[in-house]
Coordinates of C-alpha atoms and ligand atoms in Angstrom, one line a residue:
X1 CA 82.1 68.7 99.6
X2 CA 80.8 70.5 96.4
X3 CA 79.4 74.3 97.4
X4 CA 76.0 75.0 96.7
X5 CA 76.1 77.9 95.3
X6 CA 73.1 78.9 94.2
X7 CA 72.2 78.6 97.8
X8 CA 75.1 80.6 98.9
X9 CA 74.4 83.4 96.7
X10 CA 71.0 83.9 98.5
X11 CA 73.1 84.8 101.2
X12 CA 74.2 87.8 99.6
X13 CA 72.0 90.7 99.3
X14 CA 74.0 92.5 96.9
X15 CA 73.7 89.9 94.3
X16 CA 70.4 89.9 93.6
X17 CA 70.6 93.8 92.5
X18 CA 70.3 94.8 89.0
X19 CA 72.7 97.4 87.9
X20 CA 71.6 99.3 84.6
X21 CA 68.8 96.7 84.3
X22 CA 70.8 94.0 84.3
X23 CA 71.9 91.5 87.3
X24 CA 75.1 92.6 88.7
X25 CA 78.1 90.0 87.7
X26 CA 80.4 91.2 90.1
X27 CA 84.2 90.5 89.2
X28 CA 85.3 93.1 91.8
X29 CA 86.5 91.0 94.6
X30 CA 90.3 91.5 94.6
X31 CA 89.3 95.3 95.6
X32 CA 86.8 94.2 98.1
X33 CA 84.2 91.4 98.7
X34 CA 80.4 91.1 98.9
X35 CA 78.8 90.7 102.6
X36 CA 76.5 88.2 103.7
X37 CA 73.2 88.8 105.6
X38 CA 75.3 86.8 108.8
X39 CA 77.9 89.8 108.7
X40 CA 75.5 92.4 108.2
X41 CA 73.1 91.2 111.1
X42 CA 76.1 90.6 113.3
X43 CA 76.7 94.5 113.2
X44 CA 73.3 95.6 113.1
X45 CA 72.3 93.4 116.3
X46 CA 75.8 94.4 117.8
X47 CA 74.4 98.2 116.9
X48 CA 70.8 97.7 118.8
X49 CA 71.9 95.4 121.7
X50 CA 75.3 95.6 123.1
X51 CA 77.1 99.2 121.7
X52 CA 79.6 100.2 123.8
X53 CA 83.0 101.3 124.4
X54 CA 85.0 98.1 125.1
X55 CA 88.1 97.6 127.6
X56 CA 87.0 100.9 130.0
X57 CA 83.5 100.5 131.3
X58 CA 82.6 98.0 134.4
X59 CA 78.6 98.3 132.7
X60 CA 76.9 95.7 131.6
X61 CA 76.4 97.1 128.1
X62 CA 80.8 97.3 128.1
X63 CA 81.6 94.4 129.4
X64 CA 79.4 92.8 126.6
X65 CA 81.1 94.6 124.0
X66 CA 84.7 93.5 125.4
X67 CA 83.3 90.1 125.6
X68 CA 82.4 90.3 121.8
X69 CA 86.1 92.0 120.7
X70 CA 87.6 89.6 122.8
X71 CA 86.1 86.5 121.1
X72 CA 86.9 88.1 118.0
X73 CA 90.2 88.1 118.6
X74 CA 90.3 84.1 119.8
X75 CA 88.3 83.7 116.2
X76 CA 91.2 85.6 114.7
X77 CA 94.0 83.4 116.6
X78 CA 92.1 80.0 115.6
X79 CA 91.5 81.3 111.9
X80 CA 95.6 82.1 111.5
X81 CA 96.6 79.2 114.0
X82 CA 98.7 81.6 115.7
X83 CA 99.5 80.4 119.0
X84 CA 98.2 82.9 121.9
X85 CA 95.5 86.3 121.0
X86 CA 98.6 88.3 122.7
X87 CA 99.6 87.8 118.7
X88 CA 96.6 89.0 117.2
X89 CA 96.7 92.6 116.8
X90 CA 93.4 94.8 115.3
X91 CA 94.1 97.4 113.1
X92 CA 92.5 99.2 110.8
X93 CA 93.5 96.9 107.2
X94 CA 96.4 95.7 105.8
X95 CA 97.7 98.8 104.8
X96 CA 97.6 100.0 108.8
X97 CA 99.0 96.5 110.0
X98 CA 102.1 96.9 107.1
X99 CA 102.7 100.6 108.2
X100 CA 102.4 99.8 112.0
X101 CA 105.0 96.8 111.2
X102 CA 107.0 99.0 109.5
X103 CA 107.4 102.0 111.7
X104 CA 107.5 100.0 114.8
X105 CA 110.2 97.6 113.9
X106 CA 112.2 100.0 111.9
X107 CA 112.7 102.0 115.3
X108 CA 114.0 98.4 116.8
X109 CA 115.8 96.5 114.3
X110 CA 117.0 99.0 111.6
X111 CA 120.1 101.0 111.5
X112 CA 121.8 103.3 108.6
X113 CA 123.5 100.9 106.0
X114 CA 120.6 97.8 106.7
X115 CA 118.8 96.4 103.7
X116 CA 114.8 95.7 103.4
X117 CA 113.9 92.9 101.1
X118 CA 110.4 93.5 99.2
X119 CA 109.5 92.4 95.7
X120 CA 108.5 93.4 92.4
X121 CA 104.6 92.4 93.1
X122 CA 104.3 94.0 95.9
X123 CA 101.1 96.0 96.8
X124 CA 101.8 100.0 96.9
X125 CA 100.7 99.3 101.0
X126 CA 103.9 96.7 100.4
X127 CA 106.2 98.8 99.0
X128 CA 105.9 102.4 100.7
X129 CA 105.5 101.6 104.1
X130 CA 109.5 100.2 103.5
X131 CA 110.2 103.2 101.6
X132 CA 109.3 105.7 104.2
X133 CA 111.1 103.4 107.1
X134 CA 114.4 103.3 105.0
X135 CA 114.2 106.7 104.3
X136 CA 114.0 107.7 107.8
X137 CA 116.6 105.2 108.7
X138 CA 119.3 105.1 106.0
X139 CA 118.2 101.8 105.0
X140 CA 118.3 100.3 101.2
X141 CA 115.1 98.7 100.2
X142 CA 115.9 95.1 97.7
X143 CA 113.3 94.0 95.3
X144 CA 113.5 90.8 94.1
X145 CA 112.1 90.4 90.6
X146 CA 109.9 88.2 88.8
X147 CA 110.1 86.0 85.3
X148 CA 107.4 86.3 82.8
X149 CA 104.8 84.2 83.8
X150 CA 104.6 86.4 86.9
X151 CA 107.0 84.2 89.3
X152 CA 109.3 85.2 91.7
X153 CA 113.0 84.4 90.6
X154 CA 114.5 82.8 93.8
X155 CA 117.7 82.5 92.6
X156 CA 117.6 86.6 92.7
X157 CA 116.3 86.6 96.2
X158 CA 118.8 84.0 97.4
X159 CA 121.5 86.7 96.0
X160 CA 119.9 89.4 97.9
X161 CA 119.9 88.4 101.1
X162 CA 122.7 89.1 103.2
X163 CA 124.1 89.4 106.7
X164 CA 122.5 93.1 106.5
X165 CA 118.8 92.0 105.8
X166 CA 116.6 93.2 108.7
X167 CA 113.9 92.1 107.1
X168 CA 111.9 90.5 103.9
X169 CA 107.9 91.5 103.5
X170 CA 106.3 89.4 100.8
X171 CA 102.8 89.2 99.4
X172 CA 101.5 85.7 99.9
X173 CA 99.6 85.9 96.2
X174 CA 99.6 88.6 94.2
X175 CA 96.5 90.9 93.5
X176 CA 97.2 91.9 90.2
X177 CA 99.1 88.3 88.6
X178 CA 97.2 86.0 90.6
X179 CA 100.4 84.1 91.3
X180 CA 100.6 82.3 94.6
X181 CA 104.0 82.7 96.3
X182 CA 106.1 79.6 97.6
X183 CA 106.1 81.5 100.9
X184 CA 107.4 78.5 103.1
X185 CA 110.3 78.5 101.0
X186 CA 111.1 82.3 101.4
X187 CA 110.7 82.0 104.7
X188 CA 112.5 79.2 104.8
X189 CA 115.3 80.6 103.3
X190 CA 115.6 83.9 105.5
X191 CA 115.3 82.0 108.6
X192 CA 118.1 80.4 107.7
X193 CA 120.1 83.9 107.7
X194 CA 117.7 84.5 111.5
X195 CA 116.0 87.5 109.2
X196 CA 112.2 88.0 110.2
X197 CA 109.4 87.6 107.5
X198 CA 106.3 89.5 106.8
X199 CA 103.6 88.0 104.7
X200 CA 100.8 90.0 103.6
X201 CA 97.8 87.8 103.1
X202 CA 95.4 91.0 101.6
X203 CA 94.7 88.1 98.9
X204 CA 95.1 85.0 100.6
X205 CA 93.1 84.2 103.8
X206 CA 90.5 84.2 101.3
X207 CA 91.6 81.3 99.4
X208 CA 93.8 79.2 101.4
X209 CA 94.1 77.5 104.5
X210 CA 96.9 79.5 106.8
X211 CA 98.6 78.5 109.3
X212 CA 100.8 80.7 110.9
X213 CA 102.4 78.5 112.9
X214 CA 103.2 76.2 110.5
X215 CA 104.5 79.0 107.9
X216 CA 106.9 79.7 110.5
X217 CA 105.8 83.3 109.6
X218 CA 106.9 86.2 111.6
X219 CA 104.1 88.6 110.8
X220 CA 101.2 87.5 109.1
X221 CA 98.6 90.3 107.7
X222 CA 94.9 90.8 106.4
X223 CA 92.1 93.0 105.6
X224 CA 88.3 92.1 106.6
X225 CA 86.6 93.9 103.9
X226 CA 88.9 91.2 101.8
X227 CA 87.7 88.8 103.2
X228 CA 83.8 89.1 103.3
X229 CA 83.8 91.0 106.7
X230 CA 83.5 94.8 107.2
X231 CA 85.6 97.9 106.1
X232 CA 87.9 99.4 108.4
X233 CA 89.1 96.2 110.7
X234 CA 92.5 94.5 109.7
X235 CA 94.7 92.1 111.2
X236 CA 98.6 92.1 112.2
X237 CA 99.5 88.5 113.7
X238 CA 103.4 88.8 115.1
X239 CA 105.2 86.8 117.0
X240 CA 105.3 87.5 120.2
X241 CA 109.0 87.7 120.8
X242 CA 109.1 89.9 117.9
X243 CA 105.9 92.4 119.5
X244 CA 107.2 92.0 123.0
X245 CA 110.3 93.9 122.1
X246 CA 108.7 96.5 119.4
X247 CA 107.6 99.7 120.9
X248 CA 104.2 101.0 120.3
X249 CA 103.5 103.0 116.6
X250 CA 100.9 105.5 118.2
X251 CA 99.5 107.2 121.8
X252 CA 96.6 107.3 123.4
X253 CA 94.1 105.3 125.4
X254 CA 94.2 101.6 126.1
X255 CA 97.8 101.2 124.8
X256 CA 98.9 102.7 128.0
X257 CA 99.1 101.3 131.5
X258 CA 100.4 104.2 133.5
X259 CA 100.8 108.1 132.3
X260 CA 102.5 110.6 134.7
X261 CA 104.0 113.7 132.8
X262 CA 107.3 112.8 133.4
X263 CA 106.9 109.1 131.6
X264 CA 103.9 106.5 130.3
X265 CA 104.8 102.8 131.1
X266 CA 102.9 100.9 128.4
X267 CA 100.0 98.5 128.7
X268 CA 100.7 94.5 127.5
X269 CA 100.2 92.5 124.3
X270 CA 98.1 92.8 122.0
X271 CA 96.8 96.0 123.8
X272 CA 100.1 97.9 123.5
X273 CA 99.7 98.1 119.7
X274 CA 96.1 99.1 119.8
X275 CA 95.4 102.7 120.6
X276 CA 92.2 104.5 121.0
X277 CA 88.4 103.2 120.3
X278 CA 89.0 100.4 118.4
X279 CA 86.7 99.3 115.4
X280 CA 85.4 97.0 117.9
X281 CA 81.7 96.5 115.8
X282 CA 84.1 96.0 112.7
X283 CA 86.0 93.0 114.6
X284 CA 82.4 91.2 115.7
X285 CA 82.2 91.5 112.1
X286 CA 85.2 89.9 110.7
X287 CA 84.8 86.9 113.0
X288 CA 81.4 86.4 111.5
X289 CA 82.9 86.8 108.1
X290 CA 85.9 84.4 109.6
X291 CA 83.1 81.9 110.4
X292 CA 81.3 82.3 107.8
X293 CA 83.8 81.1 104.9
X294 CA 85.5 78.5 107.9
X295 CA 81.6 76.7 108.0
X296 CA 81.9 76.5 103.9
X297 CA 85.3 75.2 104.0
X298 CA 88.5 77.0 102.6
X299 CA 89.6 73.9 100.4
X300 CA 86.0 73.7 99.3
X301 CA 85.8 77.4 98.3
X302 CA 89.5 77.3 96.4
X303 CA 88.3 74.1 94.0
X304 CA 85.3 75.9 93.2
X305 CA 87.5 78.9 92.1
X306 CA 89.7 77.0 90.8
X307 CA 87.1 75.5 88.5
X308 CA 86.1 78.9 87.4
X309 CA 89.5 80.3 86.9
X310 CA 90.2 77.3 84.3
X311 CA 86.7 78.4 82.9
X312 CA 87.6 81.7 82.3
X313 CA 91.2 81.4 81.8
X314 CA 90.0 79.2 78.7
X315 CA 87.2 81.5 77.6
X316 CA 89.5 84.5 77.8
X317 CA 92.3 82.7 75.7
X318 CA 90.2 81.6 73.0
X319 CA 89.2 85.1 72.1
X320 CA 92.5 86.2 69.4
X321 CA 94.2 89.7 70.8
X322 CA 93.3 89.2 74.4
X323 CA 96.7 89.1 76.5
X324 CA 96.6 87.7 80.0
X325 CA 99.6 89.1 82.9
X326 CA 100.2 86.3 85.2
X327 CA 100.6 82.9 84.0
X328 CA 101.7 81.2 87.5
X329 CA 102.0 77.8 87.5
X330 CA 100.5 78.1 90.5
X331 CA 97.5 81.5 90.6
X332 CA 94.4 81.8 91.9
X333 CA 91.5 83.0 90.5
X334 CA 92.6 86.4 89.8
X335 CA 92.7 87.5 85.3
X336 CA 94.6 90.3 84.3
X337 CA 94.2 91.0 80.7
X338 CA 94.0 93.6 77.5
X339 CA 92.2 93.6 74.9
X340 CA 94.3 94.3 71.6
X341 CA 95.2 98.0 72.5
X342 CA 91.7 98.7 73.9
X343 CA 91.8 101.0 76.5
X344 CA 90.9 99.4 79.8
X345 CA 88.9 102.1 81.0
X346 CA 87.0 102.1 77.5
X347 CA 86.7 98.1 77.9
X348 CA 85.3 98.9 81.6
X349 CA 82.8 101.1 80.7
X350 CA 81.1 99.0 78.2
X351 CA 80.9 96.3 80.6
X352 CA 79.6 98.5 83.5
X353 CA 76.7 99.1 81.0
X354 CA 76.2 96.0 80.9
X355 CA 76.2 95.3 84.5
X356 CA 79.8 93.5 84.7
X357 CA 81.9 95.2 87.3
X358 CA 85.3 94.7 86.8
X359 CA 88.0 96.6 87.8
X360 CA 90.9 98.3 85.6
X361 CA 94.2 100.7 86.0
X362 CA 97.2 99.7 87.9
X363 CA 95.7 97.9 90.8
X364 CA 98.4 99.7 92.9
X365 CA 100.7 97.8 91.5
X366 CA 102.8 100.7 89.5
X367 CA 105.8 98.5 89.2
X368 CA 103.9 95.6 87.7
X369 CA 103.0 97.8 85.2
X370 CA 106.2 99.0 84.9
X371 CA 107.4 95.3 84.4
X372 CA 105.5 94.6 81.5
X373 CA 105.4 98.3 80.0
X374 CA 101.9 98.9 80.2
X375 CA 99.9 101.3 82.0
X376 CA 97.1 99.4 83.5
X377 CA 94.8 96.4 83.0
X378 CA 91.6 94.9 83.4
X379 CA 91.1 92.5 86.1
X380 CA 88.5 90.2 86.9
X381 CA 89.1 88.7 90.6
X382 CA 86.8 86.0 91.0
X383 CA 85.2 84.3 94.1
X384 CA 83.3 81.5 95.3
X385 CA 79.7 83.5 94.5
X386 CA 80.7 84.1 90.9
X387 CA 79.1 81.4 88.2
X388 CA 80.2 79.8 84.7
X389 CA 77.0 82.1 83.7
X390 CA 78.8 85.1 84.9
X391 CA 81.5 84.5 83.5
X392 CA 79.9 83.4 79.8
X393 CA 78.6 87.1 80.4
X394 CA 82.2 88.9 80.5
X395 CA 83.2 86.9 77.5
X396 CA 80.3 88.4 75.4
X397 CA 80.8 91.4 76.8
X398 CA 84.2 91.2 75.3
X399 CA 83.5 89.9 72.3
X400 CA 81.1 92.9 71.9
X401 CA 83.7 95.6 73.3
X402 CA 86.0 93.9 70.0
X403 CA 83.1 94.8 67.9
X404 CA 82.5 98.1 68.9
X405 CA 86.5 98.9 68.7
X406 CA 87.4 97.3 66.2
Ligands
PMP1 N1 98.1 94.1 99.8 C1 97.4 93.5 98.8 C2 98.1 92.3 98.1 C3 96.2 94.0 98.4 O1 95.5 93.3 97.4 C4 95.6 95.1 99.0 C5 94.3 95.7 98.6 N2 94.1 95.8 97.2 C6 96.4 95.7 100.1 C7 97.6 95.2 100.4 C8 95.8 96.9 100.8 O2 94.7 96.5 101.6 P1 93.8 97.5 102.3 O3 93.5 98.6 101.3 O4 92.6 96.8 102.7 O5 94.6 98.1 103.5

């Protein structure tokens, strides 16, 4: 069904602010997403009626809160498909759920003279994490690289993978190209060698439909503030086998089951891998936001964007001396461009004065950059709240910043 969006964007208080007199158009939403009034009353009414600690009070006011975090967590598991919550792990974002991976299965699984397969899109939280592991380790981190439009060359990957591959971490879709990854395929292909596979989805749950299960992915992760929920709450889905025999990444309360001085024993999964208070308002939060774009329907929300990344993609190429990065057959609605050899920060600013908020640099994606021997774009990431209006506004905007720079 068709979304109303005029009605949706009621739901979103943030849209109806002006920014330097004029209405926001907020292209922003790679970096982080807009909240609707359901998140933000979930957390306030979490706030005024049930705060408190979860998973260590027998109170009414606790139990409450662990009933809420809980539920969260079976939103989580239904969301991803995964097949028990003992494989839904909270963490703090994507970047905490990649390092915790990282750390915690490089103490397992990795030995001096392994090799860690990454590639040349990866998100900086993609790419160091493996770094600092293979460092520690001795390991050799593999990139496989991309062609031109922004696709991943598999015959490279096929040649990189090897009886000493521990592991491969992919991006689902890329933040910066747009391009969506044939992931089932990777997958496919390490599985076939019995080497475990990391998706991160920091740009996908928002878009598509996932199924972990039927990915046949080993660890699956996500951000909430990605994804319309709150800052600060992330998601690491692993299989269980896999968690079961990782050791825990950090100390300290509610990861344990017994300490003595002389040795802890640890507490099961999921809880083994979540240590300390937990950002338990933050994970109410998500499974609002989980809810929320579930009710409007994920298909429904990626034809809609889809719609306006054809818009824009043909507005954008119609103007002479723009240059788009990422030409994926298959993208979503994510535009990296320049503008002749316009700064991007100059092209920025002009737009934020005009109430377009877009953002530009490298997107911590250096070695994008590096690929295409540039030092940064601009970047519109679009999402279902965003309007052919909107987007008629960039283009002027554009047109204008050509003007102005000749
Ligand atoms: N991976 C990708 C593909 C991303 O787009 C981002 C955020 N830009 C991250 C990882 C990191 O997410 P976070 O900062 O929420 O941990």
């Amino acid at each position: 069904m068709a979304l109303n969006v005029e009605k949706i964007r009621n739901d979103f208080p943030v849209l109806s602010r002006k920014v330097y007199d004029h209405p926001i158009a907020y292209f922003d939403n790679g970096a982080t997403t807009q909240k609707p009034q359901q998140v933000i009353d979930t957390i306030r009414r979490y706030y005024e009626e049930d705060n408190a600690s979860i998973h260590r009070g027998i109170h009414y006011l606790s139990e409450k809160s662990t009933e809420t975090y809980e539920k969260a967590r079976e939103t989580v598991r239904k969301f991803l498909n995964a097949s028990s919550t003992n494989e839904i792990v909270f963490t703090s974002g994507t970047t905490g759920s990649i390092n915790a991976i990282a750390f915690s299965f490089g103490e397992q699984y990795v030995n001096k003279g392994d090799e860690v397969i990454i590639s040349e899109m990866e998100h900086h939280a993609n790419i160091v994490p493996w770094q600092m592991m293979c460092e520690r380790k001795g390991a050799e981190l593999k990139v496989i690289p991309f062609n031109e439009k922004g696709e991943l060359i598999l015959e490279e990957y096929e040649k990189l993978l090897s009886k000493k591959t521990r592991i491969v971490a992919i991006t689902h879709i890329s933040n910066t190209l747009g391009t969506i990854n044939p992931v089932k395929e990777i997958i496919g292909m390490a599985h076939a060698l019995k080497i475990p596979v990391l998706l991160d989805g920091a740009q996908a749950v928002q878009h598509e439909n996932v199924d972990v299960q039927q990915l046949d992915a080993d660890f699956y992760v996500f951000s909430g503030h990605k994804v319309y929920g709150p800052n600060g709450i992330g998601v690491l889905y692993g299989k269980e086998e896999l968690l079961y025999e990782m050791p825990p990444y950090q100390g300290g309360g509610d990861m344990v089951d017994c300490v003595t001085f002389e040795k802890t024993t640890y507490n099961q999964l999921p809880f083994k891998f979540e240590a300390g208070t937990m950002n338990y308002i933050g994970a109410g939060g998500l499974a609002t936001a989980l809810d929320y774009i579930t009710d409007l329907g994920i298909e429904d929300i990626r034809e809609y964007e889809d719609s306006l990344l054809e818009y824009a993609t043909g507005k954008l190429m119609s103007v002479p001396g723009i240059e788009i990065y990422g030409k994926a057959a298959r993208k979503i609605s994510i535009l990296s461009f320049l503008i002749n050899n316009i700064h991007p920060y100059d092209a920025g600013m002009v737009l934020d004065k005009l109430g377009i908020a877009v953002r530009t640099g490298t997107h911590c994606n250096q070695p994008v950059m590096d690929h295409f021997k540039i030092t940064g774009t601009l970047r519109a990431s679009l999402a279902f709240y965003n309007t052919k209006e909107e987007i008629d506004r960039l283009f002027e905007g554009l047109q204008r910043i050509i003007k102005m720079f000749g």
